[in-house]
């Protein structure tokens, strides 16, 4: 379930200053929908990152036992637990964030800027000084996938539906001997399925919602938005699931 929060984004690179958000809508995610929680404790936050190519918003959950923690602590602990995520910083300023799971390879686009907020407030605090507390949201975004609504104050809105990151131990049962190929990946307007005794092809978005089903070996992707999907191919006695990027 995706909720809507009132959000404003300002660049977080110029010093210690926090301002209230203007009335803008930005996509987030309910903590109940988070699939991968890192850390232990009674306090918890949701950490969201928006990347531009492809337009992707992913979320982790983070638990801790203190009254508050710095953004840097959150990111360090997530990077230590999840090898797919990493970040780069120039001193106290973030310069890039990465996610690579073998299908997705996400980074900041060109020489773009990062924006971030904490719990509905855009912040100019350095990321190693900004504090987050129980129940709050941290969201970091590549400006290339955001919509600028206030060029004077660098206010951005990110409307991409936020998907929960899958746990590292997530696995789909497969029949290893079944011959099945899905191509191309990334795909644009069509997806080709080469499988023995094909029954159907079902495509799910990153939230697990079924968005398309076909019984054909050539699947029309024209109705899908750019993003990452799970494609499940079913045969008479077997099934396999793979990730596919749609551009």
Short mmCIF file of C-alpha atoms in Angstrom, two decimals:
data_model
loop_
_atom_site.label_atom_id
_atom_site.label_comp_id
_atom_site.label_asym_id
_atom_site.label_seq_id
_atom_site.Cartn_x
_atom_site.Cartn_y
_atom_site.Cartn_z
CA UNK A 1 0.00 0.00 0.00
CA UNK A 2 1.39 3.36 -1.02
CA UNK A 3 0.50 6.42 1.04
CA UNK A 4 0.91 10.07 0.11
CA UNK A 5 2.85 12.46 2.25
CA UNK A 6 3.37 16.19 1.96
CA UNK A 7 7.01 16.60 0.95
CA UNK A 8 9.45 19.21 -0.27
CA UNK A 9 13.01 18.45 -1.34
CA UNK A 10 15.92 20.86 -1.08
CA UNK A 11 19.53 20.09 -1.93
CA UNK A 12 21.32 18.72 1.10
CA UNK A 13 24.80 20.12 0.56
CA UNK A 14 25.16 23.60 1.98
CA UNK A 15 25.27 23.39 5.79
CA UNK A 16 23.14 23.03 8.87
CA UNK A 17 19.65 24.24 8.02
CA UNK A 18 16.19 22.61 8.03
CA UNK A 19 12.99 23.96 6.52
CA UNK A 20 9.35 22.85 6.50
CA UNK A 21 7.90 21.28 3.38
CA UNK A 22 5.61 23.07 1.00
CA UNK A 23 2.37 21.39 0.02
CA UNK A 24 3.56 18.77 -2.48
CA UNK A 25 2.70 15.10 -2.84
CA UNK A 26 5.44 12.50 -2.86
CA UNK A 27 5.16 8.71 -2.92
CA UNK A 28 6.26 6.69 0.09
CA UNK A 29 5.48 3.26 1.56
CA UNK A 30 3.77 1.94 4.68
CA UNK A 31 6.20 0.27 7.13
CA UNK A 32 3.88 -2.75 7.13
CA UNK A 33 4.78 -3.30 3.47
CA UNK A 34 8.56 -3.37 4.07
CA UNK A 35 10.00 -6.84 3.34
CA UNK A 36 13.63 -6.40 4.40
CA UNK A 37 14.36 -5.09 7.91
CA UNK A 38 17.94 -4.47 9.03
CA UNK A 39 19.07 -4.05 12.62
CA UNK A 40 17.38 -4.70 15.97
CA UNK A 41 15.51 -2.59 18.48
CA UNK A 42 12.16 -1.04 19.28
CA UNK A 43 12.69 2.07 17.14
CA UNK A 44 12.31 1.85 13.36
CA UNK A 45 12.51 4.03 10.26
CA UNK A 46 11.97 3.53 6.53
CA UNK A 47 14.86 4.36 4.16
CA UNK A 48 13.90 5.11 0.52
CA UNK A 49 16.08 5.85 -2.51
CA UNK A 50 14.89 7.07 -5.95
CA UNK A 51 17.09 6.33 -8.97
CA UNK A 52 16.48 7.68 -12.49
CA UNK A 53 17.63 5.02 -15.00
CA UNK A 54 15.42 3.10 -14.89
CA UNK A 55 13.00 5.11 -12.76
CA UNK A 56 13.10 3.04 -9.57
CA UNK A 57 12.23 3.66 -5.92
CA UNK A 58 13.35 1.07 -3.37
CA UNK A 59 12.81 0.92 0.39
CA UNK A 60 14.50 -0.82 3.32
CA UNK A 61 13.42 -0.94 6.96
CA UNK A 62 15.90 -0.11 9.73
CA UNK A 63 15.55 -0.87 13.46
CA UNK A 64 17.66 0.47 16.32
CA UNK A 65 17.64 0.87 20.10
CA UNK A 66 18.57 4.54 20.58
CA UNK A 67 16.43 7.68 20.61
CA UNK A 68 17.91 8.73 17.25
CA UNK A 69 20.64 7.81 14.78
CA UNK A 70 22.42 9.69 12.01
CA UNK A 71 21.60 9.09 8.36
CA UNK A 72 25.18 7.89 7.95
CA UNK A 73 24.71 5.20 10.60
CA UNK A 74 21.56 3.99 8.84
CA UNK A 75 23.30 3.85 5.46
CA UNK A 76 26.44 2.20 6.86
CA UNK A 77 24.42 -0.55 8.54
CA UNK A 78 22.28 -1.16 5.44
CA UNK A 79 25.40 -1.34 3.25
CA UNK A 80 27.03 -3.78 5.70
CA UNK A 81 23.98 -6.08 5.73
CA UNK A 82 22.95 -5.80 2.07
CA UNK A 83 25.84 -6.19 -0.40
CA UNK A 84 23.63 -4.83 -3.20
CA UNK A 85 23.63 -1.32 -1.70
CA UNK A 86 26.55 1.11 -1.36
CA UNK A 87 27.17 4.84 -1.36
CA UNK A 88 29.91 7.38 -1.98
CA UNK A 89 30.57 10.59 -0.08
CA UNK A 90 32.86 13.58 -0.38
CA UNK A 91 33.45 14.42 3.24
CA UNK A 92 30.04 15.12 4.77
CA UNK A 93 28.25 15.36 1.42
CA UNK A 94 26.73 12.40 -0.43
CA UNK A 95 27.93 12.05 -4.01
CA UNK A 96 26.34 8.78 -5.22
CA UNK A 97 24.24 5.80 -4.21
CA UNK A 98 24.40 2.36 -5.86
CA UNK A 99 22.23 -0.74 -6.03
CA UNK A 100 23.30 -3.81 -8.01
CA UNK A 101 21.55 -7.17 -7.71
CA UNK A 102 22.76 -8.64 -11.01
CA UNK A 103 19.75 -7.34 -12.93
CA UNK A 104 19.50 -3.76 -11.75
CA UNK A 105 22.65 -1.62 -11.75
CA UNK A 106 21.57 1.74 -10.33
CA UNK A 107 23.66 4.87 -9.80
CA UNK A 108 23.31 8.64 -9.94
CA UNK A 109 22.80 9.85 -13.52
CA UNK A 110 25.75 11.79 -14.95
CA UNK A 111 26.68 14.76 -12.77
CA UNK A 112 23.27 14.95 -11.15
CA UNK A 113 22.36 16.21 -7.70
CA UNK A 114 20.97 14.30 -4.75
CA UNK A 115 18.12 15.64 -2.64
CA UNK A 116 16.91 14.26 0.67
CA UNK A 117 14.35 14.72 3.40
CA UNK A 118 13.69 13.43 6.88
CA UNK A 119 10.13 12.78 8.02
CA UNK A 120 8.41 15.41 5.92
CA UNK A 121 11.07 18.08 6.34
CA UNK A 122 13.63 18.87 3.69
CA UNK A 123 17.04 19.20 5.29
CA UNK A 124 20.30 20.94 4.57
CA UNK A 125 22.09 19.06 7.34
CA UNK A 126 25.14 17.10 6.29
CA UNK A 127 24.16 13.44 6.02
CA UNK A 128 26.60 12.42 8.77
CA UNK A 129 25.00 14.93 11.17
CA UNK A 130 21.30 14.71 10.28
CA UNK A 131 19.39 12.70 12.92
CA UNK A 132 16.41 10.41 12.36
CA UNK A 133 14.10 9.07 15.07
CA UNK A 134 11.50 6.35 15.56
CA UNK A 135 8.68 6.39 12.99
CA UNK A 136 10.41 8.73 10.57
CA UNK A 137 11.13 8.41 6.85
CA UNK A 138 14.42 9.12 5.11
CA UNK A 139 14.18 9.65 1.36
CA UNK A 140 17.05 10.36 -1.03
CA UNK A 141 16.45 11.09 -4.72
CA UNK A 142 18.27 11.64 -8.01
CA UNK A 143 16.93 14.94 -9.37
CA UNK A 144 16.78 13.43 -12.88
CA UNK A 145 13.71 11.38 -11.85
CA UNK A 146 12.11 14.07 -9.73
CA UNK A 147 9.81 16.90 -10.79
CA UNK A 148 11.08 20.36 -9.87
CA UNK A 149 8.18 22.38 -8.48
CA UNK A 150 10.18 25.29 -7.05
CA UNK A 151 13.36 26.20 -9.01
CA UNK A 152 14.26 28.97 -6.57
CA UNK A 153 14.49 26.63 -3.58
CA UNK A 154 15.31 23.41 -5.50
CA UNK A 155 12.06 21.73 -4.43
CA UNK A 156 11.50 18.29 -5.99
CA UNK A 157 8.66 15.76 -5.91
CA UNK A 158 9.14 12.03 -6.58
CA UNK A 159 5.97 10.24 -7.67
CA UNK A 160 7.39 6.80 -8.51
CA UNK A 161 5.63 4.03 -6.57
CA UNK A 162 8.00 2.80 -3.86
CA UNK A 163 8.80 -0.93 -3.90
CA UNK A 164 10.13 -2.86 -0.90
CA UNK A 165 13.59 -4.37 -1.35
CA UNK A 166 13.45 -8.16 -1.32
CA UNK A 167 15.41 -9.95 1.42
CA UNK A 168 18.70 -11.57 0.41
CA UNK A 169 17.30 -15.03 1.15
CA UNK A 170 14.29 -14.49 -1.15
CA UNK A 171 14.06 -17.33 -3.63
CA UNK A 172 11.55 -18.62 -6.14
CA UNK A 173 11.13 -22.39 -6.43
CA UNK A 174 12.36 -23.54 -9.80
CA UNK A 175 12.73 -26.74 -11.78
CA UNK A 176 16.38 -26.59 -12.78
CA UNK A 177 16.04 -29.02 -15.68
CA UNK A 178 13.25 -27.10 -17.40
CA UNK A 179 14.41 -25.20 -20.47
CA UNK A 180 13.08 -21.65 -20.40
CA UNK A 181 14.44 -18.37 -21.78
CA UNK A 182 13.03 -14.84 -21.54
CA UNK A 183 14.50 -12.11 -23.75
CA UNK A 184 15.49 -9.35 -24.34
CA UNK A 185 16.43 -7.97 -20.95
CA UNK A 186 16.10 -5.00 -20.73
CA UNK A 187 12.95 -5.07 -22.89
CA UNK A 188 10.96 -2.29 -24.53
CA UNK A 189 7.71 -3.10 -26.35
CA UNK A 190 7.81 -6.93 -26.50
CA UNK A 191 9.09 -9.82 -24.42
CA UNK A 192 9.85 -13.18 -26.03
CA UNK A 193 9.45 -16.43 -24.11
CA UNK A 194 11.07 -19.66 -25.26
CA UNK A 195 9.74 -22.49 -23.07
CA UNK A 196 8.69 -26.10 -23.40
CA UNK A 197 4.94 -26.77 -22.97
CA UNK A 198 4.18 -23.10 -22.23
CA UNK A 199 0.95 -22.53 -20.26
CA UNK A 200 1.12 -18.84 -19.45
CA UNK A 201 3.33 -15.86 -18.63
CA UNK A 202 2.47 -13.61 -15.68
CA UNK A 203 4.21 -10.32 -14.89
CA UNK A 204 4.31 -8.78 -11.41
CA UNK A 205 5.46 -5.35 -10.30
CA UNK A 206 7.92 -4.86 -7.42
CA UNK A 207 5.10 -4.80 -4.88
CA UNK A 208 3.98 -8.30 -5.94
CA UNK A 209 0.88 -7.12 -7.81
CA UNK A 210 0.04 -9.00 -11.02
CA UNK A 211 -0.04 -6.49 -13.87
CA UNK A 212 -0.17 -8.65 -17.01
CA UNK A 213 -0.89 -12.24 -18.04
CA UNK A 214 -0.51 -13.87 -21.44
CA UNK A 215 -0.66 -17.34 -22.93
CA UNK A 216 1.45 -16.28 -25.90
CA UNK A 217 5.20 -16.67 -26.40
CA UNK A 218 5.39 -13.02 -27.52
CA UNK A 219 4.16 -10.70 -24.77
CA UNK A 220 3.09 -7.14 -25.58
CA UNK A 221 4.56 -4.79 -22.94
CA UNK A 222 2.93 -1.64 -24.29
CA UNK A 223 0.75 -1.18 -21.23
CA UNK A 224 3.60 -1.31 -18.70
CA UNK A 225 5.48 1.66 -17.29
CA UNK A 226 9.28 1.65 -17.29
CA UNK A 227 10.62 -0.20 -14.26
CA UNK A 228 11.59 -3.59 -12.85
CA UNK A 229 9.24 -6.57 -12.95
CA UNK A 230 9.12 -10.24 -11.99
CA UNK A 231 8.16 -12.50 -14.91
CA UNK A 232 6.82 -15.94 -14.01
CA UNK A 233 6.72 -18.46 -16.86
CA UNK A 234 4.57 -21.54 -16.25
CA UNK A 235 4.70 -24.83 -18.11
CA UNK A 236 2.62 -27.97 -17.69
CA UNK A 237 4.80 -29.27 -14.84
CA UNK A 238 7.18 -26.43 -14.05
CA UNK A 239 7.52 -22.71 -13.39
CA UNK A 240 10.35 -20.22 -13.26
CA UNK A 241 10.55 -16.56 -12.25
CA UNK A 242 13.08 -13.98 -13.38
CA UNK A 243 13.56 -10.22 -13.13
CA UNK A 244 13.13 -8.10 -16.27
CA UNK A 245 13.72 -4.39 -16.78
CA UNK A 246 11.19 -2.60 -18.98
CA UNK A 247 12.34 0.64 -20.61
#
